[in-house]
Amino acid sequence: MNPYIQYMYSYPHKTAYGPLMGISLADYAHALQGPGHGLYLHIPFCETKCGYCNLFSVTGQDSGAVDRYLDAVDRQLAQYGEILDSCKTEFSDFTIGGGTPLFLNRRQLERIFASVDKRLRLSEKLETAVETAPNQTTPEKLKLLKQAGATRISMGIQSFSQAELQTLWRRHSPQKAKEALWLLKSFDFPCINLDFIYGIPGQTVDSLLASLREALTFEPDELFLYPLYIKHGAGLQKCREGAVLDPDQAFRQYQEASGFLRSQGFYQISMRRFTRAYPHPAPDCGFSTSLALGCGGRSYLGRLHFCSPYATDQATCLRQIHAFQSVRDFTDIEYGILLSEDEEKRRYVIRHLFIYPGLDAKKYRRRFGSSPTEDFPLLEKWTREGFLKEGPLLSATEKGLGLADCLGPQLISPDIRSRMEKWEALYG
Ligand code: SF4
């Protein structure tokens, strides 16, 4: 069994989306009524492209290009703000992701915080998360983030081995990562998260554990362990032989690394996420609402999910950024998907089963009027096979958690699968 089929980060995958007509944000804004919503701003700029990256990001853009992008975000914010005002929408979480948000200069970062603050209603207890990378982490920018109230900084380290960083086409050195981490620590943010990758060609269990041991000397609050996927659009797919994930080797590394982190007092929340603090149950993530700003991020408003068309290569991403900059009416939703009740159920199950604390059958019944095991007999089979355990909640066992990227995709509906396959045949 190959444990690495697909990362079910969010169901359905963007490649299953398609053109939408006659849908306005105003028609679905009721999903954003009152407090407790997420806001995401996508910054699609990076210094260079990492070899494994198939995210929506472009390189080689100057400060003027970033300014033009932020001008469009401002117009989008103004239009969204007008609609959301009547819903008294209040955001409790704000994430700036990318791309590399700290690719922006100080003035541009200040502009973002000021614009969001001016146009939208933010909770007094707003949680603000910002992604960064070692080469872009400077004292000036961290000072600004601190003043802006950032509560969580997430840094992509990936490895402390120079050879592994080169294999991944990361442009920072292990030394640079350590300096950035010391600097980050000195600002005393409430939560520091570090990302690592396993399954890198040439990586061994020992070198992975050495990276994690080094990471722990910086006492991070959270760690993410990502298996290396080389998917369509990633540079390594075209340019290197032997860059394809070796599933057996990667799984051995996962087992050793997850066991090591648990032995060091970390709680395992999902296949990828480890936290030092005892985990509080996450909000009902199958139904959480999130509004995306900019180009490349996704919005989740009840059964309506929308974004710009899926793109991974520089030319298509650039075209979409230019198209985004000339949009007149950002409230006209042109691309995405409207989930049927069956798809909402699948999303609910996928989003809860493999994430602490698990799937609450009572909540599921209140929402859908049926039981998850009635709707998905596969869950009973997985329980018999030792991948799930019953208790107050239905949740993955240690064995099931490690196989989340293999079990989760089995819950994809035939319709979504066929849409994804069509996309793959056209562009993959
Ligand atoms: S992995 Fe992150 S930092 Fe690297 S190119 Fe992609 S978005 Fe940029």
Coordinates of C-alpha atoms in Angstrom, one line a residue, residues 8-413:
M8 CA -6.4 16.0 1.3
Y9 CA -5.7 19.5 2.5
S10 CA -9.1 20.6 1.5
Y11 CA -11.9 18.8 -0.2
P12 CA -12.7 19.0 -3.1
H13 CA -9.4 19.8 -4.8
K14 CA -9.1 22.9 -6.8
T15 CA -8.7 20.9 -10.0
A16 CA -12.4 19.8 -9.6
Y17 CA -13.6 23.5 -9.7
G18 CA -15.0 25.0 -12.9
P19 CA -16.6 28.2 -14.3
L20 CA -19.6 29.5 -12.3
M21 CA -22.2 31.9 -13.7
G22 CA -24.7 34.3 -12.1
I23 CA -23.2 34.0 -8.6
S24 CA -22.5 37.1 -6.5
L25 CA -20.8 37.3 -3.1
A26 CA -23.9 39.0 -1.8
D27 CA -26.0 35.9 -2.4
Y28 CA -23.7 33.8 -0.1
A29 CA -22.6 36.5 2.4
H30 CA -25.0 35.2 5.0
A31 CA -22.5 32.4 5.6
L32 CA -20.2 35.2 7.0
Q33 CA -22.9 36.6 9.3
G34 CA -21.5 37.8 12.7
P35 CA -18.3 36.8 14.4
G36 CA -15.9 33.9 14.1
H37 CA -14.7 33.8 10.5
G38 CA -11.3 33.4 8.8
L39 CA -9.6 35.8 6.5
Y40 CA -6.8 34.8 4.2
L41 CA -4.6 37.1 2.1
H42 CA -2.5 35.4 -0.6
I43 CA 0.8 37.0 -1.5
P44 CA 1.9 35.2 -4.7
F45 CA 5.5 36.4 -4.8
C46 CA 8.7 34.5 -4.0
E47 CA 12.5 35.2 -4.4
T48 CA 13.0 31.9 -6.3
K49 CA 10.9 28.9 -7.0
C50 CA 11.5 25.8 -4.8
G51 CA 11.9 22.6 -6.8
Y52 CA 8.9 20.8 -5.2
C53 CA 6.6 23.9 -5.3
N54 CA 3.3 23.8 -7.3
L55 CA 1.7 26.6 -5.3
F56 CA 0.3 29.7 -6.9
S57 CA 3.5 31.9 -6.8
V58 CA 5.7 33.8 -9.2
T59 CA 9.3 35.0 -9.1
G60 CA 11.3 37.9 -10.6
Q61 CA 8.7 40.6 -9.7
D62 CA 9.8 44.0 -8.5
S63 CA 8.3 46.4 -6.0
G64 CA 6.1 48.1 -8.6
A65 CA 4.5 44.7 -9.5
V66 CA 3.7 44.1 -5.8
D67 CA 2.3 47.6 -5.5
R68 CA 0.0 47.0 -8.5
Y69 CA -1.2 43.7 -6.9
L70 CA -1.9 45.5 -3.6
D71 CA -3.8 48.2 -5.4
A72 CA -6.1 45.4 -6.7
V73 CA -6.4 43.9 -3.2
D74 CA -7.5 47.4 -1.9
R75 CA -10.3 47.6 -4.5
Q76 CA -11.3 44.0 -3.6
L77 CA -11.3 44.9 0.1
A78 CA -13.5 48.0 -0.5
Q79 CA -16.1 46.0 -2.5
Y80 CA -16.1 43.0 0.0
G81 CA -16.2 45.4 3.0
E82 CA -19.4 47.1 1.7
I83 CA -21.2 43.7 1.5
L84 CA -19.9 42.4 4.7
D85 CA -20.8 45.5 6.7
S86 CA -24.5 44.6 6.3
C87 CA -23.8 41.1 7.7
K88 CA -21.8 42.5 10.6
T89 CA -19.1 40.1 9.7
E90 CA -16.3 39.9 12.2
F91 CA -13.1 38.0 11.4
S92 CA -11.4 36.1 14.3
D93 CA -8.4 34.8 12.3
F94 CA -6.3 36.5 9.7
T95 CA -3.6 34.6 7.8
I96 CA -1.1 36.1 5.3
G97 CA 0.3 33.3 3.3
G98 CA 1.9 32.7 -0.1
G99 CA 4.2 32.7 -1.8
T100 CA 6.4 34.5 0.6
P101 CA 4.6 37.3 2.4
L102 CA 7.8 38.8 3.8
F103 CA 9.0 39.2 0.2
L104 CA 7.1 42.5 0.6
N105 CA 8.9 45.6 1.9
R106 CA 8.0 47.3 5.2
R107 CA 5.8 49.9 3.5
Q108 CA 3.8 47.2 1.6
L109 CA 3.3 45.1 4.8
E110 CA 2.1 48.2 6.7
R111 CA -0.2 49.0 3.9
I112 CA -1.8 45.5 4.1
F113 CA -2.5 45.8 7.8
A114 CA -3.9 49.3 7.5
S115 CA -6.2 48.4 4.5
V116 CA -7.6 45.3 6.2
D117 CA -8.2 47.3 9.5
K118 CA -9.9 50.1 7.6
R119 CA -12.3 47.9 5.5
L120 CA -13.2 45.0 7.7
R121 CA -14.4 44.3 11.2
L122 CA -11.7 42.4 13.1
S123 CA -12.1 40.7 16.5
E124 CA -10.4 42.2 19.5
K125 CA -8.8 38.8 20.0
L126 CA -7.8 38.5 16.4
E127 CA -5.3 35.7 15.8
T128 CA -2.9 36.8 13.0
A129 CA -0.6 34.2 11.3
V130 CA 2.1 35.1 8.9
E131 CA 4.3 32.7 6.8
T132 CA 7.9 33.5 6.3
A133 CA 11.2 32.1 5.0
P134 CA 14.8 32.4 6.4
N135 CA 16.1 34.8 3.7
Q136 CA 13.2 37.2 4.1
T137 CA 13.2 37.3 7.9
T138 CA 14.6 40.7 9.0
P139 CA 14.5 42.6 12.3
E140 CA 12.5 45.5 10.7
K141 CA 9.8 43.2 9.3
L142 CA 9.5 41.2 12.5
K143 CA 9.2 44.4 14.5
L144 CA 6.4 45.5 12.2
L145 CA 4.6 42.1 12.6
K146 CA 4.9 42.4 16.3
Q147 CA 3.4 45.9 16.3
A148 CA 0.6 44.7 14.0
G149 CA -0.2 42.0 16.6
A150 CA 0.9 38.9 14.8
T151 CA 0.3 35.8 17.0
R152 CA 1.8 33.1 14.9
I153 CA 4.8 33.0 12.7
S154 CA 5.4 30.0 10.5
M155 CA 8.8 29.5 8.9
G156 CA 9.7 27.1 6.2
I157 CA 13.0 25.5 7.2
Q158 CA 12.5 22.1 5.5
S159 CA 15.9 20.7 6.5
F160 CA 19.1 21.7 8.3
S161 CA 21.2 19.7 5.8
Q162 CA 22.9 21.8 3.0
A163 CA 22.7 18.9 0.6
E164 CA 19.0 18.4 1.2
L165 CA 18.2 22.1 0.8
Q166 CA 20.0 22.1 -2.5
T167 CA 18.1 19.0 -3.7
L168 CA 14.9 20.9 -2.9
W169 CA 16.2 24.1 -4.6
R170 CA 15.9 26.1 -1.4
R171 CA 18.1 29.1 -1.5
H172 CA 18.8 29.5 2.2
S173 CA 21.7 27.8 4.0
P174 CA 21.3 26.0 7.3
Q175 CA 23.3 28.8 9.0
K176 CA 20.9 31.4 7.6
A177 CA 17.9 29.4 8.9
K178 CA 19.5 29.3 12.4
E179 CA 20.2 33.0 12.4
A180 CA 16.6 33.7 11.3
L181 CA 15.3 31.5 14.1
W182 CA 17.4 33.2 16.8
L183 CA 16.1 36.5 15.5
L184 CA 12.5 35.2 15.5
K185 CA 12.9 33.8 19.0
S186 CA 14.0 37.2 20.3
F187 CA 10.7 38.8 19.3
D188 CA 8.7 36.4 21.6
F189 CA 5.7 35.7 19.3
P190 CA 3.0 33.6 21.1
C191 CA 3.4 30.8 18.6
I192 CA 6.3 29.8 16.3
N193 CA 5.8 27.0 13.8
L194 CA 8.5 25.3 11.7
D195 CA 7.9 23.3 8.6
F196 CA 10.1 20.3 7.6
I197 CA 10.1 17.9 4.7
Y198 CA 10.9 14.2 4.6
G199 CA 11.2 11.8 1.7
I200 CA 13.9 14.0 0.1
P201 CA 16.2 12.1 -2.3
G202 CA 19.4 11.3 -0.4
Q203 CA 17.8 12.0 3.0
T204 CA 18.1 9.3 5.7
V205 CA 16.3 8.7 8.9
D206 CA 19.4 9.9 10.7
S207 CA 19.7 13.1 8.8
L208 CA 15.9 13.8 9.2
L209 CA 16.2 13.3 13.0
A210 CA 19.3 15.5 13.1
S211 CA 17.3 18.3 11.5
L212 CA 14.5 17.8 14.0
R213 CA 16.9 17.7 17.0
E214 CA 18.4 21.0 15.7
A215 CA 14.9 22.4 15.4
L216 CA 14.0 21.5 19.0
T217 CA 16.9 23.6 20.3
F218 CA 14.8 26.6 19.2
E219 CA 11.8 25.3 21.2
P220 CA 9.2 25.8 18.5
D221 CA 5.5 25.6 19.6
E222 CA 4.5 23.6 16.6
L223 CA 6.2 21.5 13.9
F224 CA 4.8 20.4 10.5
L225 CA 6.3 17.3 8.8
Y226 CA 5.5 17.3 5.1
P227 CA 6.2 14.3 2.8
L228 CA 7.8 15.4 -0.4
Y229 CA 5.3 15.3 -3.3
I230 CA 6.6 16.1 -6.7
K231 CA 3.4 17.0 -8.6
H232 CA 2.5 18.7 -11.9
G233 CA 4.0 22.1 -12.2
A234 CA 6.9 21.5 -9.8
G235 CA 10.4 22.2 -11.3
L236 CA 11.8 18.9 -9.9
Q237 CA 9.3 17.0 -12.0
K238 CA 10.9 18.1 -15.2
C239 CA 14.5 18.6 -14.3
R240 CA 15.7 15.8 -12.1
E241 CA 15.8 12.1 -12.3
G242 CA 15.1 10.1 -9.1
A243 CA 13.2 13.0 -7.5
V244 CA 10.0 10.9 -7.3
L245 CA 9.0 10.0 -3.7
D246 CA 10.2 6.6 -2.5
P247 CA 7.1 5.7 -0.5
D248 CA 8.7 2.9 1.7
Q249 CA 11.7 5.1 2.6
A250 CA 9.5 8.1 3.3
F251 CA 7.1 6.1 5.4
R252 CA 10.0 4.8 7.5
Q253 CA 11.2 8.3 8.0
Y254 CA 7.7 9.4 9.0
Q255 CA 7.4 6.7 11.6
E256 CA 10.8 7.5 13.1
A257 CA 10.2 11.2 13.1
S258 CA 6.6 11.2 14.4
G259 CA 7.7 8.7 17.2
F260 CA 10.7 11.0 18.0
L261 CA 8.5 14.1 18.3
R262 CA 5.9 12.3 20.5
S263 CA 8.8 11.1 22.7
Q264 CA 9.8 14.7 23.1
G265 CA 6.4 15.7 24.4
F266 CA 4.7 16.8 21.2
Y267 CA 1.0 16.0 20.6
Q268 CA 0.3 14.7 17.2
I269 CA -2.8 16.5 15.8
S270 CA -2.7 15.1 12.3
M271 CA -0.3 13.2 10.0
R272 CA 1.6 16.5 9.6
R273 CA 1.0 18.6 12.6
F274 CA 2.7 18.3 16.0
T275 CA 2.1 20.8 18.9
R276 CA 3.9 21.3 22.2
A277 CA 0.8 22.5 24.0
Y278 CA -2.1 20.2 24.8
P279 CA -4.4 20.6 21.8
H280 CA -7.8 22.3 22.2
P281 CA -10.3 20.9 19.8
A282 CA -10.3 22.8 16.6
P283 CA -13.4 24.7 15.5
D284 CA -15.8 22.7 13.4
C285 CA -13.5 22.8 10.4
G286 CA -15.8 21.0 8.1
F287 CA -18.0 24.1 8.1
S288 CA -15.6 26.9 9.0
T289 CA -15.9 29.9 6.7
S290 CA -13.0 31.7 5.2
L291 CA -12.7 34.5 2.8
A292 CA -9.7 34.9 0.6
L293 CA -8.2 38.2 -0.6
G294 CA -5.8 38.5 -3.6
C295 CA -5.3 36.0 -6.3
G296 CA -4.6 32.3 -5.7
G297 CA -6.3 31.8 -2.3
R298 CA -9.6 29.9 -1.7
S299 CA -12.8 31.1 -0.1
Y300 CA -15.1 28.7 1.7
L301 CA -18.6 30.1 2.2
G302 CA -20.9 27.3 3.1
R303 CA -21.5 25.2 0.1
L304 CA -19.8 27.7 -2.2
H305 CA -16.1 27.4 -2.6
F306 CA -14.3 29.7 -5.0
C307 CA -10.9 30.9 -6.2
S308 CA -9.0 31.9 -9.3
P309 CA -8.5 28.9 -11.7
Y310 CA -5.9 26.5 -10.6
A311 CA -2.4 27.4 -11.8
T312 CA 1.1 26.3 -10.9
D313 CA 3.5 27.5 -13.6
Q314 CA 4.9 31.0 -13.8
A315 CA 3.3 32.1 -17.1
T316 CA -0.3 31.0 -16.0
C317 CA 0.1 32.5 -12.5
L318 CA 1.3 35.8 -14.0
R319 CA -1.6 35.9 -16.5
Q320 CA -4.0 35.4 -13.6
I321 CA -2.4 38.0 -11.5
H322 CA -2.8 40.5 -14.4
A323 CA -6.4 39.4 -14.9
F324 CA -7.0 39.9 -11.2
Q325 CA -5.6 43.4 -11.4
S326 CA -8.1 44.4 -14.1
V327 CA -11.2 42.9 -12.4
R328 CA -13.9 45.6 -12.0
D329 CA -16.4 43.6 -9.9
F330 CA -14.7 41.3 -7.4
T331 CA -18.1 40.3 -6.0
D332 CA -19.0 38.5 -9.2
I333 CA -17.9 34.9 -8.5
E334 CA -16.8 33.3 -11.8
Y335 CA -14.9 30.1 -10.8
G336 CA -15.3 27.5 -8.1
I337 CA -17.8 24.8 -7.0
L338 CA -21.2 24.5 -5.3
L339 CA -21.1 21.5 -3.1
S340 CA -24.1 19.0 -3.1
E341 CA -25.1 17.6 0.3
D342 CA -23.2 14.4 -0.5
E343 CA -20.0 16.4 -1.2
E344 CA -20.6 18.4 2.1
K345 CA -20.8 15.1 4.0
R346 CA -17.6 13.9 2.4
R347 CA -15.8 17.2 3.2
Y348 CA -17.0 17.0 6.8
V349 CA -15.8 13.4 7.2
I350 CA -12.4 14.0 5.5
R351 CA -11.8 17.2 7.5
H352 CA -12.5 15.6 10.9
L353 CA -11.5 12.0 10.7
F354 CA -7.7 12.6 10.4
I355 CA -7.5 15.6 12.6
Y356 CA -7.6 15.7 16.4
P357 CA -10.1 15.2 18.1
G358 CA -11.9 13.3 15.4
L359 CA -15.4 13.0 14.0
D360 CA -18.4 13.6 16.3
A361 CA -21.3 11.4 15.0
K362 CA -23.8 13.4 17.1
K363 CA -22.8 16.7 15.4
Y364 CA -22.8 14.9 12.1
R365 CA -26.4 13.7 12.7
R366 CA -27.6 17.1 13.8
R367 CA -26.3 18.5 10.5
F368 CA -27.2 15.8 8.0
G369 CA -29.8 13.7 9.8
S370 CA -27.8 10.4 9.3
S371 CA -24.8 8.7 10.8
P372 CA -21.4 8.8 9.2
T373 CA -21.0 5.0 9.2
E374 CA -24.4 4.6 7.5
D375 CA -23.4 7.1 4.8
F376 CA -19.8 5.7 4.5
P377 CA -19.6 2.0 5.3
L378 CA -15.9 2.3 4.5
L379 CA -15.5 3.7 8.0
E380 CA -16.6 0.5 9.6
K381 CA -14.2 -1.4 7.4
W382 CA -11.4 0.9 8.5
T383 CA -12.3 0.4 12.1
R384 CA -12.1 -3.4 11.7
E385 CA -8.8 -3.0 10.0
G386 CA -7.4 -0.9 12.9
F387 CA -7.2 2.5 11.1
L388 CA -9.9 4.1 13.1
K389 CA -10.9 3.8 16.8
E390 CA -14.4 4.3 18.2
G391 CA -14.8 6.3 21.4
P392 CA -16.7 9.5 22.2
L393 CA -15.5 10.5 18.7
L394 CA -14.5 8.4 15.7
S395 CA -10.8 9.1 15.1
A396 CA -7.7 7.8 13.4
T397 CA -5.4 5.4 15.3
E398 CA -1.7 6.0 15.1
K399 CA -1.6 3.6 12.2
G400 CA -4.5 5.3 10.4
L401 CA -3.0 8.8 11.0
G402 CA 0.1 7.8 9.1
L403 CA -2.0 6.6 6.2
A404 CA -4.2 9.7 6.0
D405 CA -2.9 10.5 2.5
C406 CA -3.9 7.0 1.3
L407 CA -7.2 6.6 3.2
G408 CA -8.6 10.1 2.7
P409 CA -8.5 9.9 -1.1
Q410 CA -10.8 6.8 -1.0
L411 CA -13.6 9.2 0.2
I412 CA -13.4 11.3 -3.0
S413 CA -16.8 11.0 -4.9

